[in-house]
Short mmCIF file of N, CA and C in Angstrom, two decimals:
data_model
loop_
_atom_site.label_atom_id
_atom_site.label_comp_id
_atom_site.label_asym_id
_atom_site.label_seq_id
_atom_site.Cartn_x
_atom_site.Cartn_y
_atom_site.Cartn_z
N UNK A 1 0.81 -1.21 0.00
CA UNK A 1 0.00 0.00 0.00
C UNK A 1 0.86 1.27 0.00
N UNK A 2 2.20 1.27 0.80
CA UNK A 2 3.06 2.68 0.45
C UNK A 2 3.27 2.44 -0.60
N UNK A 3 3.63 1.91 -1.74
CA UNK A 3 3.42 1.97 -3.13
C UNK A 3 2.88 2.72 -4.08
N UNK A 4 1.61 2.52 -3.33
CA UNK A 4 0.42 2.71 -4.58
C UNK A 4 0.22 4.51 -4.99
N UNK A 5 1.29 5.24 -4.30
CA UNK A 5 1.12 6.64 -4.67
C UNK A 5 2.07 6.78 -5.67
N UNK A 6 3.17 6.15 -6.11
CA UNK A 6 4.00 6.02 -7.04
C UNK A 6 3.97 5.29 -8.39
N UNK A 7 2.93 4.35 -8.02
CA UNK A 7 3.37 3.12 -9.08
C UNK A 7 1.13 2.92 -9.41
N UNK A 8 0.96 2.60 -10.54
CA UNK A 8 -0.07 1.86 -10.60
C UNK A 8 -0.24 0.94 -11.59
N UNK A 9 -0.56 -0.53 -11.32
CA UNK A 9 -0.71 -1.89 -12.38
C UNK A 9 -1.89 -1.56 -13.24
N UNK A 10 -1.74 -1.20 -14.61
CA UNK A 10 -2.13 -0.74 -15.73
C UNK A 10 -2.64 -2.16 -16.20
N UNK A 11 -2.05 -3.38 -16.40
CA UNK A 11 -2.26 -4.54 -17.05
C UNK A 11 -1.81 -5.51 -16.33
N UNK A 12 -2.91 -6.56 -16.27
CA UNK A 12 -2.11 -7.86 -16.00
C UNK A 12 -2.76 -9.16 -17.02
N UNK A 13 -2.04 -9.91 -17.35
CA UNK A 13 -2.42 -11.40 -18.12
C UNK A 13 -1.51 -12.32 -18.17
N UNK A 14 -2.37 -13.37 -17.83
CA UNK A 14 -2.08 -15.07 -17.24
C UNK A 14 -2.66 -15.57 -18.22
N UNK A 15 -1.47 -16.64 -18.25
CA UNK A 15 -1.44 -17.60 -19.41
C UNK A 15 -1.16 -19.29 -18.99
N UNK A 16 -1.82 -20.08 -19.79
CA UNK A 16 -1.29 -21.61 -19.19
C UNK A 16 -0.11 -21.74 -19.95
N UNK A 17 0.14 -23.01 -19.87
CA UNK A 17 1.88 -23.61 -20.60
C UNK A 17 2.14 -23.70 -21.84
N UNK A 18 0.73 -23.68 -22.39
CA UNK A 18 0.35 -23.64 -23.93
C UNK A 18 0.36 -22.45 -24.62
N UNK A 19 0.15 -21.69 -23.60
CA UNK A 19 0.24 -19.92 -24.29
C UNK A 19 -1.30 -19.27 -24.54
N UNK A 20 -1.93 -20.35 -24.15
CA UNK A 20 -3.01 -19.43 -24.12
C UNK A 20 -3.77 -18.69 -22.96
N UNK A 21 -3.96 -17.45 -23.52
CA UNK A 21 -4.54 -16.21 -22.58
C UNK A 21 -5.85 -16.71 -21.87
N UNK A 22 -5.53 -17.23 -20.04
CA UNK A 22 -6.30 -17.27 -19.21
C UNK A 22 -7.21 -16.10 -18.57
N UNK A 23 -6.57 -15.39 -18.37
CA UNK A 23 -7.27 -13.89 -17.57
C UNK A 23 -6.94 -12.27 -18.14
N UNK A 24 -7.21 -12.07 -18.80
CA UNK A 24 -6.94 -10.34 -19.17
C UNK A 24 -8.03 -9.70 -18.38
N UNK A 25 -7.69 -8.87 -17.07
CA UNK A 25 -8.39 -7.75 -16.52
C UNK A 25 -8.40 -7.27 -16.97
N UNK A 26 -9.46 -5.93 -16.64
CA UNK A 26 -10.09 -4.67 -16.69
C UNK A 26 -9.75 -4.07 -15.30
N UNK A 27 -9.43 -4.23 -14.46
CA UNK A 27 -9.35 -4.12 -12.84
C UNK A 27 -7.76 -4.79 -12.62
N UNK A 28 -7.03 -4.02 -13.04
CA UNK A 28 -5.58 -4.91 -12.16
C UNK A 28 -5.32 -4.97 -11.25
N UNK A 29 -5.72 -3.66 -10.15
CA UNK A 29 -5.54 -3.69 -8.72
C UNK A 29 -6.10 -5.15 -8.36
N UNK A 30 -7.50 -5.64 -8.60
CA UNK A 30 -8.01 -6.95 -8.26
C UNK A 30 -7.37 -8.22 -8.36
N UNK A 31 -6.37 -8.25 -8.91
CA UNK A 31 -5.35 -9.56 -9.12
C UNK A 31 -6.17 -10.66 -9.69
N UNK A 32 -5.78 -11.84 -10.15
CA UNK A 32 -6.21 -13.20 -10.63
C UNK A 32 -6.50 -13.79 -8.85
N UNK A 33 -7.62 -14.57 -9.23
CA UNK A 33 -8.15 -15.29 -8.19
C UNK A 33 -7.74 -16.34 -8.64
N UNK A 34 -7.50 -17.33 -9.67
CA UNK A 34 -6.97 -18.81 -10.02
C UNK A 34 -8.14 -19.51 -10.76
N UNK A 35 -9.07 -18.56 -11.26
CA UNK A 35 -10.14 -19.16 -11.57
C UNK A 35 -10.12 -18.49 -12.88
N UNK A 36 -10.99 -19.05 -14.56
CA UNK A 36 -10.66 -18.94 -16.00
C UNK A 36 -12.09 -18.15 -16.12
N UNK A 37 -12.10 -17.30 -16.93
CA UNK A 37 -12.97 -16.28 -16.84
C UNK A 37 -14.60 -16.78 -16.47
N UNK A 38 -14.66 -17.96 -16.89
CA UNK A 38 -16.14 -18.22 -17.00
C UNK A 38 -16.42 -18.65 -15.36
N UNK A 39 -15.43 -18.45 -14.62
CA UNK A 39 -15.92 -19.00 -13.24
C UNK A 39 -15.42 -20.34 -12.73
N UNK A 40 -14.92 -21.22 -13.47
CA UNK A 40 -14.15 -22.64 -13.07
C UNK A 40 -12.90 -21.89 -12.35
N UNK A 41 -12.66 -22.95 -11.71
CA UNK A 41 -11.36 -23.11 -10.94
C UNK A 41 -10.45 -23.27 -12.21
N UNK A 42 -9.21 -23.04 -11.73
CA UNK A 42 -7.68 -23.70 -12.99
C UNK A 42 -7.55 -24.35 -12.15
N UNK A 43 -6.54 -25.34 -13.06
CA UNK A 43 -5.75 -26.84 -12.63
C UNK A 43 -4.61 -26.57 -11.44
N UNK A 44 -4.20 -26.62 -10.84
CA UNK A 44 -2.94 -26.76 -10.05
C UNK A 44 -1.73 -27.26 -10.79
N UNK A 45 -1.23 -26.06 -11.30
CA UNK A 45 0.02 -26.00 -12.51
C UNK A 45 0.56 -24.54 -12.29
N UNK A 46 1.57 -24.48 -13.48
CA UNK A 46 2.50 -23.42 -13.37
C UNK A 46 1.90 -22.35 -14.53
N UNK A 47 1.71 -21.04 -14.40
CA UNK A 47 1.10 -20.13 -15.03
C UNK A 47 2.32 -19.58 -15.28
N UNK A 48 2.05 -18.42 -16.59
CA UNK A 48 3.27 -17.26 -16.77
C UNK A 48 2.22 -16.06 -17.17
N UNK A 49 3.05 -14.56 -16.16
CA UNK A 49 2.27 -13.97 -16.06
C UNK A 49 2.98 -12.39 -16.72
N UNK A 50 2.41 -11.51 -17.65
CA UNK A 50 2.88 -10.46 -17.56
C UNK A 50 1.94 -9.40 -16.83
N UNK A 51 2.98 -8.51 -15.84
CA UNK A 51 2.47 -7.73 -15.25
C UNK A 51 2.47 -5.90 -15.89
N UNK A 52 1.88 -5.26 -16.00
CA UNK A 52 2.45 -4.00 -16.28
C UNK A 52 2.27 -2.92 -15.61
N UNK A 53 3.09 -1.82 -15.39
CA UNK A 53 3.31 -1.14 -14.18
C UNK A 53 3.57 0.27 -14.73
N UNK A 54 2.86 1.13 -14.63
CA UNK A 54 3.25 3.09 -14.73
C UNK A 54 3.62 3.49 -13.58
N UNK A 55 4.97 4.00 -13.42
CA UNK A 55 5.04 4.98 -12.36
C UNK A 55 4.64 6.17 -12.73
N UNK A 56 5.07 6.69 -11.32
CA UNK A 56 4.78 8.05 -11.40
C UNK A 56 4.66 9.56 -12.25
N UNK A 57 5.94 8.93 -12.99
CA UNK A 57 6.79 10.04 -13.97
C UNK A 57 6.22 9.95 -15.16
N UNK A 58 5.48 8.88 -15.34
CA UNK A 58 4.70 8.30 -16.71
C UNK A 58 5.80 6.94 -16.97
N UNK A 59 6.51 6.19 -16.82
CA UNK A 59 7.45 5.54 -17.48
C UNK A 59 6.65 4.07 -17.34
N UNK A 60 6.51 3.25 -18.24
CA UNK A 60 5.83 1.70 -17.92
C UNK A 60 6.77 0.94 -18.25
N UNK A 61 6.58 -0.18 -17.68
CA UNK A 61 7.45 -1.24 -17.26
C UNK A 61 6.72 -2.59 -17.45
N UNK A 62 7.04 -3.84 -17.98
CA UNK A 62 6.42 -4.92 -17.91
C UNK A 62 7.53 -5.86 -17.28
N UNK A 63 6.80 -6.42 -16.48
CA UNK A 63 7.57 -7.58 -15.14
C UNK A 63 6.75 -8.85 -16.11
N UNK A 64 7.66 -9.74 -16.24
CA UNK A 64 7.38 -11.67 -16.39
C UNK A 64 7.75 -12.32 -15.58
N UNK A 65 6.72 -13.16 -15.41
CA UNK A 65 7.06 -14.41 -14.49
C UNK A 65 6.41 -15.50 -14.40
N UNK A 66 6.60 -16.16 -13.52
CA UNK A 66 5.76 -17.41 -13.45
C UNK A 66 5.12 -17.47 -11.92
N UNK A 67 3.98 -18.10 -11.83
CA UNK A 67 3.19 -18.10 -10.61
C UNK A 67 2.53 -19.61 -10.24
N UNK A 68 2.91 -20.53 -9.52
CA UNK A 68 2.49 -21.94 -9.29
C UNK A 68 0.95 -22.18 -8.24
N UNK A 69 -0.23 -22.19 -9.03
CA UNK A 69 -1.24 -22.58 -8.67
C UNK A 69 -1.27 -23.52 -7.65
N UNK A 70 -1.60 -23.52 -6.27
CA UNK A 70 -1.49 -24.73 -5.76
C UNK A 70 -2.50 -25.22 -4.88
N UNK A 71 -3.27 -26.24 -4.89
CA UNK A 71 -4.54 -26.51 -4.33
C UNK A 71 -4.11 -27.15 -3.15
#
């Protein structure tokens, strides 16, 4: 939360292993819950996620990674 006067998550999207696009928000502050848009749960597997980030100054930034689902 001291963050959030500097920085705000513009985009986020999760993907399975296959590459296909699980979650594209509208709401990034809200994060992925682990669940595929229509409301199912996802599998307990390894996701890859790009995040994207504006600071303050205007400058954006995209963070990758991976995130392990785990039931």
């Amino acid at each position: 939360d001291n963050f959030r006067q500097y920085i705000e998550v513009v985009k986020l999207k999760v993907y399975n292993r296959w590459g296909n696009l699980l979650y594209d928000n509208e709401l990034p502050d809200e994060g992925w819950d682990g669940r595929f848009d229509n409301g199912e749960e996802a599998p307990a597997e390894v996701y890859t996620y790009i995040l994207t980030v504006e600071y303050i100054n205007g400058q954006v930034e995209p963070f990758k990674g991976t995130v392990t689902l785990i039931k």
